[in-house]
Amino acid sequence: AETMNKGNQIQGAFELYRADHGSLPVGTADEIKQTLISSNYLKDWPAARNATSEWSLINDYATLSGLSQSQCEAINQQMLGSPNIPACSAAGNEGKSYCCSE
């Protein structure tokens, strides 16, 4: 639940920024993080649960490294209604929030 909440916070910050500015923030991942924080869309960048996990940005997607298979299955059950773990590069998965593998 904590992982989902943090992911939803990041997603919400992106959506609020887009609603206010008509587009997503641009720049490097660090610049985008700073924009979201300095513009008060996020109080700070969410901390990961442990030392092997880290929230990062790829384009306009927030990613979390270091999740176990069971954590991915639980996230996908909530988000997609199925515990399957698709490949991140699979066609048709663009723009969806889910846990995927490379």
mmCIF file of N, CA, C and O in Angstrom, residues 4-91:
data_model
loop_
_atom_site.group_PDB
_atom_site.id
_atom_site.type_symbol
_atom_site.label_atom_id
_atom_site.label_comp_id
_atom_site.label_asym_id
_atom_site.label_seq_id
_atom_site.Cartn_x
_atom_site.Cartn_y
_atom_site.Cartn_z
ATOM 1 N N MET A 4 2.213 1.938 -3.472
ATOM 2 C CA MET A 4 1.149 2.474 -4.331
ATOM 3 C C MET A 4 0.878 3.937 -3.999
ATOM 4 O O MET A 4 0.712 4.759 -4.899
ATOM 5 N N ASN A 5 0.846 4.283 -2.727
ATOM 6 C CA ASN A 5 0.582 5.661 -2.328
ATOM 7 C C ASN A 5 1.668 6.606 -2.845
ATOM 8 O O ASN A 5 1.362 7.686 -3.352
ATOM 9 N N LYS A 6 2.903 6.197 -2.718
ATOM 10 C CA LYS A 6 3.997 7.053 -3.192
ATOM 11 C C LYS A 6 3.965 7.191 -4.709
ATOM 12 O O LYS A 6 4.187 8.286 -5.242
ATOM 13 N N GLY A 7 3.701 6.113 -5.395
ATOM 14 C CA GLY A 7 3.570 6.186 -6.845
ATOM 15 C C GLY A 7 2.422 7.091 -7.260
ATOM 16 O O GLY A 7 2.546 7.878 -8.204
ATOM 17 N N ASN A 8 1.315 7.013 -6.542
ATOM 18 C CA ASN A 8 0.168 7.873 -6.831
ATOM 19 C C ASN A 8 0.476 9.343 -6.553
ATOM 20 O O ASN A 8 -0.021 10.231 -7.244
ATOM 21 N N GLN A 9 1.309 9.620 -5.540
ATOM 22 C CA GLN A 9 1.718 10.994 -5.263
ATOM 23 C C GLN A 9 2.495 11.575 -6.439
ATOM 24 O O GLN A 9 2.255 12.714 -6.857
ATOM 25 N N ILE A 10 3.423 10.798 -6.975
ATOM 26 C CA ILE A 10 4.217 11.260 -8.115
ATOM 27 C C ILE A 10 3.315 11.463 -9.323
ATOM 28 O O ILE A 10 3.391 12.490 -10.005
ATOM 29 N N GLN A 11 2.454 10.499 -9.597
ATOM 30 C CA GLN A 11 1.539 10.607 -10.732
ATOM 31 C C GLN A 11 0.642 11.826 -10.575
ATOM 32 O O GLN A 11 0.410 12.577 -11.527
ATOM 33 N N GLY A 12 0.131 12.052 -9.380
ATOM 34 C CA GLY A 12 -0.723 13.206 -9.125
ATOM 35 C C GLY A 12 0.005 14.518 -9.344
ATOM 36 O O GLY A 12 -0.564 15.476 -9.888
ATOM 37 N N ALA A 13 1.272 14.570 -8.933
ATOM 38 C CA ALA A 13 2.068 15.782 -9.143
ATOM 39 C C ALA A 13 2.217 16.076 -10.626
ATOM 40 O O ALA A 13 2.080 17.222 -11.065
ATOM 41 N N PHE A 14 2.489 15.028 -11.426
ATOM 42 C CA PHE A 14 2.576 15.209 -12.875
ATOM 43 C C PHE A 14 1.258 15.730 -13.446
ATOM 44 O O PHE A 14 1.232 16.652 -14.268
ATOM 45 N N GLU A 15 0.137 15.137 -13.027
ATOM 46 C CA GLU A 15 -1.158 15.525 -13.566
ATOM 47 C C GLU A 15 -1.538 16.948 -13.166
ATOM 48 O O GLU A 15 -2.088 17.700 -13.980
ATOM 49 N N LEU A 16 -1.264 17.333 -11.926
ATOM 50 C CA LEU A 16 -1.546 18.705 -11.495
ATOM 51 C C LEU A 16 -0.681 19.703 -12.265
ATOM 52 O O LEU A 16 -1.161 20.759 -12.681
ATOM 53 N N TYR A 17 0.583 19.370 -12.456
ATOM 54 C CA TYR A 17 1.474 20.248 -13.226
ATOM 55 C C TYR A 17 0.936 20.412 -14.647
ATOM 56 O O TYR A 17 0.863 21.523 -15.170
ATOM 57 N N ARG A 18 0.553 19.297 -15.265
ATOM 58 C CA ARG A 18 0.015 19.347 -16.633
ATOM 59 C C ARG A 18 -1.260 20.192 -16.685
ATOM 60 O O ARG A 18 -1.462 20.969 -17.610
ATOM 61 N N ALA A 19 -2.131 20.047 -15.698
ATOM 62 C CA ALA A 19 -3.369 20.822 -15.670
ATOM 63 C C ALA A 19 -3.082 22.319 -15.558
ATOM 64 O O ALA A 19 -3.748 23.138 -16.196
ATOM 65 N N ASP A 20 -2.096 22.678 -14.771
ATOM 66 C CA ASP A 20 -1.758 24.090 -14.570
ATOM 67 C C ASP A 20 -0.974 24.695 -15.733
ATOM 68 O O ASP A 20 -1.111 25.878 -16.027
ATOM 69 N N HIS A 21 -0.120 23.893 -16.380
ATOM 70 C CA HIS A 21 0.813 24.425 -17.375
ATOM 71 C C HIS A 21 0.538 23.961 -18.804
ATOM 72 O O HIS A 21 1.176 24.440 -19.735
ATOM 73 N N GLY A 22 -0.367 23.024 -18.983
ATOM 74 C CA GLY A 22 -0.695 22.548 -20.319
ATOM 75 C C GLY A 22 0.274 21.522 -20.884
ATOM 76 O O GLY A 22 0.085 21.037 -21.993
ATOM 77 N N SER A 23 1.310 21.211 -20.145
ATOM 78 C CA SER A 23 2.281 20.198 -20.568
ATOM 79 C C SER A 23 3.004 19.677 -19.335
ATOM 80 O O SER A 23 2.895 20.252 -18.253
ATOM 81 N N LEU A 24 3.739 18.599 -19.530
ATOM 82 C CA LEU A 24 4.533 18.048 -18.434
ATOM 83 C C LEU A 24 5.814 18.849 -18.273
ATOM 84 O O LEU A 24 6.273 19.494 -19.214
ATOM 85 N N PRO A 25 6.422 18.820 -17.089
ATOM 86 C CA PRO A 25 7.701 19.506 -16.920
ATOM 87 C C PRO A 25 8.767 18.865 -17.805
ATOM 88 O O PRO A 25 8.697 17.680 -18.119
ATOM 89 N N VAL A 26 9.740 19.660 -18.213
ATOM 90 C CA VAL A 26 10.799 19.161 -19.083
ATOM 91 C C VAL A 26 12.148 19.334 -18.402
ATOM 92 O O VAL A 26 12.296 20.082 -17.456
ATOM 93 N N GLY A 27 13.141 18.629 -18.934
ATOM 94 C CA GLY A 27 14.501 18.688 -18.420
ATOM 95 C C GLY A 27 14.984 17.303 -18.065
ATOM 96 O O GLY A 27 14.345 16.299 -18.387
ATOM 97 N N THR A 28 16.093 17.263 -17.378
ATOM 98 C CA THR A 28 16.618 15.994 -16.902
ATOM 99 C C THR A 28 15.718 15.489 -15.776
ATOM 100 O O THR A 28 14.893 16.242 -15.239
ATOM 101 N N ALA A 29 15.912 14.250 -15.400
ATOM 102 C CA ALA A 29 15.125 13.688 -14.300
ATOM 103 C C ALA A 29 15.290 14.527 -13.037
ATOM 104 O O ALA A 29 14.311 14.828 -12.348
ATOM 105 N N ASP A 30 16.519 14.943 -12.745
ATOM 106 C CA ASP A 30 16.756 15.761 -11.550
ATOM 107 C C ASP A 30 16.081 17.124 -11.664
ATOM 108 O O ASP A 30 15.539 17.637 -10.685
ATOM 109 N N GLU A 31 16.095 17.719 -12.857
ATOM 110 C CA GLU A 31 15.435 19.015 -13.049
ATOM 111 C C GLU A 31 13.925 18.888 -12.896
ATOM 112 O O GLU A 31 13.279 19.753 -12.298
ATOM 113 N N ILE A 32 13.358 17.807 -13.416
ATOM 114 C CA ILE A 32 11.917 17.590 -13.289
ATOM 115 C C ILE A 32 11.543 17.385 -11.824
ATOM 116 O O ILE A 32 10.566 17.953 -11.336
ATOM 117 N N LYS A 33 12.315 16.579 -11.108
ATOM 118 C CA LYS A 33 12.056 16.383 -9.675
ATOM 119 C C LYS A 33 12.070 17.728 -8.956
ATOM 120 O O LYS A 33 11.176 18.030 -8.160
ATOM 121 N N GLN A 34 13.097 18.545 -9.237
ATOM 122 C CA GLN A 34 13.224 19.840 -8.574
ATOM 123 C C GLN A 34 12.065 20.762 -8.936
ATOM 124 O O GLN A 34 11.551 21.483 -8.088
ATOM 125 N N THR A 35 11.631 20.738 -10.193
ATOM 126 C CA THR A 35 10.485 21.546 -10.619
ATOM 127 C C THR A 35 9.240 21.166 -9.841
ATOM 128 O O THR A 35 8.500 22.035 -9.358
ATOM 129 N N LEU A 36 8.980 19.871 -9.711
ATOM 130 C CA LEU A 36 7.786 19.414 -8.992
ATOM 131 C C LEU A 36 7.843 19.805 -7.522
ATOM 132 O O LEU A 36 6.817 20.153 -6.930
ATOM 133 N N ILE A 37 9.034 19.773 -6.945
ATOM 134 C CA ILE A 37 9.181 20.132 -5.528
ATOM 135 C C ILE A 37 9.125 21.648 -5.345
ATOM 136 O O ILE A 37 8.375 22.156 -4.506
ATOM 137 N N SER A 38 9.902 22.400 -6.131
ATOM 138 C CA SER A 38 9.957 23.853 -5.949
ATOM 139 C C SER A 38 8.642 24.528 -6.307
ATOM 140 O O SER A 38 8.336 25.605 -5.808
ATOM 141 N N SER A 39 7.842 23.903 -7.164
ATOM 142 C CA SER A 39 6.534 24.449 -7.537
ATOM 143 C C SER A 39 5.425 23.939 -6.623
ATOM 144 O O SER A 39 4.243 24.156 -6.884
ATOM 145 N N ASN A 40 5.816 23.221 -5.568
ATOM 146 C CA ASN A 40 4.882 22.719 -4.544
ATOM 147 C C ASN A 40 3.891 21.677 -5.039
ATOM 148 O O ASN A 40 2.805 21.538 -4.482
ATOM 149 N N TYR A 41 4.274 20.912 -6.061
ATOM 150 C CA TYR A 41 3.453 19.776 -6.474
ATOM 151 C C TYR A 41 3.809 18.547 -5.639
ATOM 152 O O TYR A 41 2.997 17.650 -5.495
ATOM 153 N N LEU A 42 5.014 18.516 -5.117
ATOM 154 C CA LEU A 42 5.460 17.499 -4.158
ATOM 155 C C LEU A 42 6.181 18.221 -3.025
ATOM 156 O O LEU A 42 6.914 19.186 -3.268
ATOM 157 N N LYS A 43 5.996 17.732 -1.797
ATOM 158 C CA LYS A 43 6.733 18.300 -0.664
ATOM 159 C C LYS A 43 8.212 17.923 -0.771
ATOM 160 O O LYS A 43 9.093 18.729 -0.534
ATOM 161 N N ASP A 44 8.462 16.673 -1.110
ATOM 162 C CA ASP A 44 9.815 16.181 -1.363
ATOM 163 C C ASP A 44 9.702 14.931 -2.219
ATOM 164 O O ASP A 44 8.605 14.437 -2.474
ATOM 165 N N TRP A 45 10.834 14.430 -2.689
ATOM 166 C CA TRP A 45 10.817 13.229 -3.519
ATOM 167 C C TRP A 45 10.622 12.026 -2.610
ATOM 168 O O TRP A 45 11.316 11.891 -1.592
ATOM 169 N N PRO A 46 9.666 11.143 -2.917
ATOM 170 C CA PRO A 46 9.392 10.001 -2.036
ATOM 171 C C PRO A 46 10.625 9.119 -1.809
ATOM 172 O O PRO A 46 11.370 8.824 -2.743
ATOM 173 N N ALA A 47 10.807 8.751 -0.577
ATOM 174 C CA ALA A 47 11.901 7.849 -0.219
ATOM 175 C C ALA A 47 11.491 6.414 -0.509
ATOM 176 O O ALA A 47 10.313 6.058 -0.398
ATOM 177 N N ALA A 48 12.442 5.615 -0.891
ATOM 178 C CA ALA A 48 12.194 4.192 -1.114
ATOM 179 C C ALA A 48 12.117 3.485 0.234
ATOM 180 O O ALA A 48 12.540 4.010 1.257
ATOM 181 N N ARG A 49 11.574 2.278 0.204
ATOM 182 C CA ARG A 49 11.389 1.516 1.444
ATOM 183 C C ARG A 49 12.675 0.933 1.989
ATOM 184 O O ARG A 49 12.804 0.691 3.172
ATOM 185 N N ASN A 50 13.651 0.672 1.104
ATOM 186 C CA ASN A 50 14.887 0.054 1.566
ATOM 187 C C ASN A 50 16.046 0.494 0.680
ATOM 188 O O ASN A 50 15.849 1.186 -0.317
ATOM 189 N N ALA A 51 17.247 0.074 1.032
ATOM 190 C CA ALA A 51 18.444 0.525 0.334
ATOM 191 C C ALA A 51 18.558 -0.020 -1.083
ATOM 192 O O ALA A 51 19.316 0.519 -1.886
ATOM 193 N N THR A 52 17.814 -1.065 -1.423
ATOM 194 C CA THR A 52 17.906 -1.625 -2.774
ATOM 195 C C THR A 52 16.850 -1.058 -3.712
ATOM 196 O O THR A 52 16.795 -1.422 -4.873
ATOM 197 N N SER A 53 16.000 -0.172 -3.217
ATOM 198 C CA SER A 53 14.949 0.434 -4.031
ATOM 199 C C SER A 53 15.222 1.916 -4.204
ATOM 200 O O SER A 53 15.814 2.555 -3.351
ATOM 201 N N GLU A 54 14.747 2.452 -5.322
ATOM 202 C CA GLU A 54 14.872 3.880 -5.555
ATOM 203 C C GLU A 54 13.795 4.338 -6.534
ATOM 204 O O GLU A 54 13.574 3.708 -7.570
ATOM 205 N N TRP A 55 13.104 5.428 -6.186
ATOM 206 C CA TRP A 55 12.170 6.052 -7.110
ATOM 207 C C TRP A 55 12.974 6.888 -8.091
ATOM 208 O O TRP A 55 13.822 7.678 -7.702
ATOM 209 N N SER A 56 12.718 6.721 -9.376
ATOM 210 C CA SER A 56 13.393 7.522 -10.392
ATOM 211 C C SER A 56 12.405 7.851 -11.496
ATOM 212 O O SER A 56 11.254 7.412 -11.472
ATOM 213 N N LEU A 57 12.843 8.641 -12.458
ATOM 214 C CA LEU A 57 11.995 9.040 -13.572
ATOM 215 C C LEU A 57 12.582 8.549 -14.876
ATOM 216 O O LEU A 57 13.785 8.632 -15.101
ATOM 217 N N ILE A 58 11.716 8.052 -15.748
ATOM 218 C CA ILE A 58 12.063 7.740 -17.124
ATOM 219 C C ILE A 58 10.980 8.396 -17.961
ATOM 220 O O ILE A 58 9.813 8.000 -17.896
ATOM 221 N N ASN A 59 11.354 9.441 -18.712
ATOM 222 C CA ASN A 59 10.384 10.265 -19.436
ATOM 223 C C ASN A 59 9.357 10.781 -18.432
ATOM 224 O O ASN A 59 9.720 11.432 -17.468
ATOM 225 N N ASP A 60 8.084 10.485 -18.619
ATOM 226 C CA ASP A 60 7.079 10.948 -17.667
ATOM 227 C C ASP A 60 6.560 9.803 -16.791
ATOM 228 O O ASP A 60 5.456 9.852 -16.281
ATOM 229 N N TYR A 61 7.392 8.790 -16.609
ATOM 230 C CA TYR A 61 7.027 7.656 -15.761
ATOM 231 C C TYR A 61 7.899 7.638 -14.515
ATOM 232 O O TYR A 61 9.105 7.822 -14.586
ATOM 233 N N ALA A 62 7.278 7.398 -13.381
ATOM 234 C CA ALA A 62 8.019 7.164 -12.151
ATOM 235 C C ALA A 62 8.250 5.670 -12.047
ATOM 236 O O ALA A 62 7.340 4.873 -12.272
ATOM 237 N N THR A 63 9.465 5.290 -11.744
ATOM 238 C CA THR A 63 9.796 3.874 -11.614
ATOM 239 C C THR A 63 10.376 3.613 -10.233
ATOM 240 O O THR A 63 10.967 4.491 -9.617
ATOM 241 N N LEU A 64 10.197 2.403 -9.777
ATOM 242 C CA LEU A 64 10.748 1.980 -8.497
ATOM 243 C C LEU A 64 11.515 0.697 -8.722
ATOM 244 O O LEU A 64 10.945 -0.312 -9.154
ATOM 245 N N SER A 65 12.788 0.740 -8.452
ATOM 246 C CA SER A 65 13.628 -0.445 -8.612
ATOM 247 C C SER A 65 13.567 -1.300 -7.355
ATOM 248 O O SER A 65 13.142 -0.849 -6.300
ATOM 249 N N GLY A 66 14.003 -2.534 -7.492
ATOM 250 C CA GLY A 66 14.191 -3.396 -6.334
ATOM 251 C C GLY A 66 12.947 -4.051 -5.774
ATOM 252 O O GLY A 66 12.969 -4.525 -4.643
ATOM 253 N N LEU A 67 11.851 -4.089 -6.524
ATOM 254 C CA LEU A 67 10.653 -4.769 -6.024
ATOM 255 C C LEU A 67 10.774 -6.275 -6.228
ATOM 256 O O LEU A 67 11.317 -6.730 -7.222
ATOM 257 N N SER A 68 10.231 -7.024 -5.305
ATOM 258 C CA SER A 68 10.217 -8.478 -5.443
ATOM 259 C C SER A 68 9.089 -8.885 -6.388
ATOM 260 O O SER A 68 8.181 -8.100 -6.684
ATOM 261 N N GLN A 69 9.121 -10.120 -6.839
ATOM 262 C CA GLN A 69 8.062 -10.624 -7.706
ATOM 263 C C GLN A 69 6.714 -10.552 -7.000
ATOM 264 O O GLN A 69 5.714 -10.161 -7.596
ATOM 265 N N SER A 70 6.668 -10.898 -5.730
ATOM 266 C CA SER A 70 5.384 -10.867 -5.018
ATOM 267 C C SER A 70 4.866 -9.440 -4.869
ATOM 268 O O SER A 70 3.650 -9.210 -4.931
ATOM 269 N N GLN A 71 5.756 -8.460 -4.692
ATOM 270 C CA GLN A 71 5.323 -7.070 -4.631
ATOM 271 C C GLN A 71 4.750 -6.626 -5.979
ATOM 272 O O GLN A 71 3.719 -5.954 -6.032
ATOM 273 N N CYS A 72 5.427 -7.003 -7.069
ATOM 274 C CA CYS A 72 4.923 -6.675 -8.408
ATOM 275 C C CYS A 72 3.566 -7.313 -8.652
ATOM 276 O O CYS A 72 2.662 -6.675 -9.204
ATOM 277 N N GLU A 73 3.421 -8.549 -8.269
ATOM 278 C CA GLU A 73 2.146 -9.235 -8.457
ATOM 279 C C GLU A 73 1.027 -8.535 -7.688
ATOM 280 O O GLU A 73 -0.074 -8.370 -8.199
ATOM 281 N N ALA A 74 1.313 -8.101 -6.460
ATOM 282 C CA ALA A 74 0.301 -7.419 -5.654
ATOM 283 C C ALA A 74 -0.079 -6.076 -6.275
ATOM 284 O O ALA A 74 -1.264 -5.713 -6.323
ATOM 285 N N ILE A 75 0.905 -5.326 -6.772
ATOM 286 C CA ILE A 75 0.635 -4.042 -7.423
ATOM 287 C C ILE A 75 -0.217 -4.258 -8.663
ATOM 288 O O ILE A 75 -1.207 -3.560 -8.894
ATOM 289 N N ASN A 76 0.148 -5.234 -9.484
ATOM 290 C CA ASN A 76 -0.603 -5.485 -10.715
ATOM 291 C C ASN A 76 -2.010 -5.991 -10.432
ATOM 292 O O ASN A 76 -2.929 -5.688 -11.182
ATOM 293 N N GLN A 77 -2.189 -6.738 -9.367
ATOM 294 C CA GLN A 77 -3.535 -7.181 -8.998
ATOM 295 C C GLN A 77 -4.407 -5.966 -8.712
ATOM 296 O O GLN A 77 -5.542 -5.897 -9.149
ATOM 297 N N GLN A 78 -3.845 -4.977 -8.002
ATOM 298 C CA GLN A 78 -4.599 -3.765 -7.692
ATOM 299 C C GLN A 78 -4.811 -2.900 -8.925
ATOM 300 O O GLN A 78 -5.898 -2.388 -9.153
ATOM 301 N N MET A 79 -3.761 -2.712 -9.724
ATOM 302 C CA MET A 79 -3.822 -1.784 -10.853
ATOM 303 C C MET A 79 -4.522 -2.378 -12.072
ATOM 304 O O MET A 79 -5.239 -1.675 -12.767
ATOM 305 N N LEU A 80 -4.266 -3.653 -12.344
ATOM 306 C CA LEU A 80 -4.744 -4.259 -13.578
ATOM 307 C C LEU A 80 -5.784 -5.352 -13.380
ATOM 308 O O LEU A 80 -6.365 -5.834 -14.343
ATOM 309 N N GLY A 81 -5.951 -5.794 -12.133
ATOM 310 C CA GLY A 81 -6.880 -6.885 -11.874
ATOM 311 C C GLY A 81 -6.300 -8.246 -12.198
ATOM 312 O O GLY A 81 -7.016 -9.237 -12.257
ATOM 313 N N SER A 82 -4.980 -8.291 -12.421
ATOM 314 C CA SER A 82 -4.293 -9.540 -12.732
ATOM 315 C C SER A 82 -2.891 -9.494 -12.134
ATOM 316 O O SER A 82 -2.232 -8.466 -12.210
ATOM 317 N N PRO A 83 -2.419 -10.589 -11.572
ATOM 318 C CA PRO A 83 -1.079 -10.582 -10.989
ATOM 319 C C PRO A 83 0.047 -10.782 -12.013
ATOM 320 O O PRO A 83 1.211 -10.782 -11.654
ATOM 321 N N ASN A 84 -0.293 -10.965 -13.295
ATOM 322 C CA ASN A 84 0.749 -11.187 -14.303
ATOM 323 C C ASN A 84 1.715 -10.012 -14.355
ATOM 324 O O ASN A 84 1.326 -8.867 -14.139
ATOM 325 N N ILE A 85 2.978 -10.301 -14.670
ATOM 326 C CA ILE A 85 4.007 -9.269 -14.773
ATOM 327 C C ILE A 85 4.441 -9.184 -16.232
ATOM 328 O O ILE A 85 5.215 -10.010 -16.712
ATOM 329 N N PRO A 86 3.924 -8.186 -16.978
ATOM 330 C CA PRO A 86 4.275 -8.070 -18.391
ATOM 331 C C PRO A 86 5.680 -7.495 -18.587
ATOM 332 O O PRO A 86 6.253 -6.912 -17.668
ATOM 333 N N ALA A 87 6.203 -7.639 -19.784
ATOM 334 C CA ALA A 87 7.468 -7.001 -20.140
ATOM 335 C C ALA A 87 7.213 -5.513 -20.316
ATOM 336 O O ALA A 87 6.204 -5.109 -20.898
ATOM 337 N N CYS A 88 8.109 -4.674 -19.826
ATOM 338 C CA CYS A 88 7.949 -3.224 -19.947
ATOM 339 C C CYS A 88 7.877 -2.793 -21.405
ATOM 340 O O CYS A 88 7.201 -1.826 -21.739
ATOM 341 N N SER A 89 8.563 -3.515 -22.275
ATOM 342 C CA SER A 89 8.627 -3.134 -23.683
ATOM 343 C C SER A 89 7.494 -3.721 -24.531
ATOM 344 O O SER A 89 7.441 -3.484 -25.730
ATOM 345 N N ALA A 90 6.585 -4.474 -23.925
ATOM 346 C CA ALA A 90 5.519 -5.128 -24.682
ATOM 347 C C ALA A 90 4.597 -4.098 -25.332
ATOM 348 O O ALA A 90 4.237 -3.088 -24.722
ATOM 349 N N ALA A 91 4.242 -4.333 -26.574
ATOM 350 C CA ALA A 91 3.337 -3.440 -27.306
ATOM 351 C C ALA A 91 1.997 -3.356 -26.587
ATOM 352 O O ALA A 91 1.515 -4.336 -26.032
#
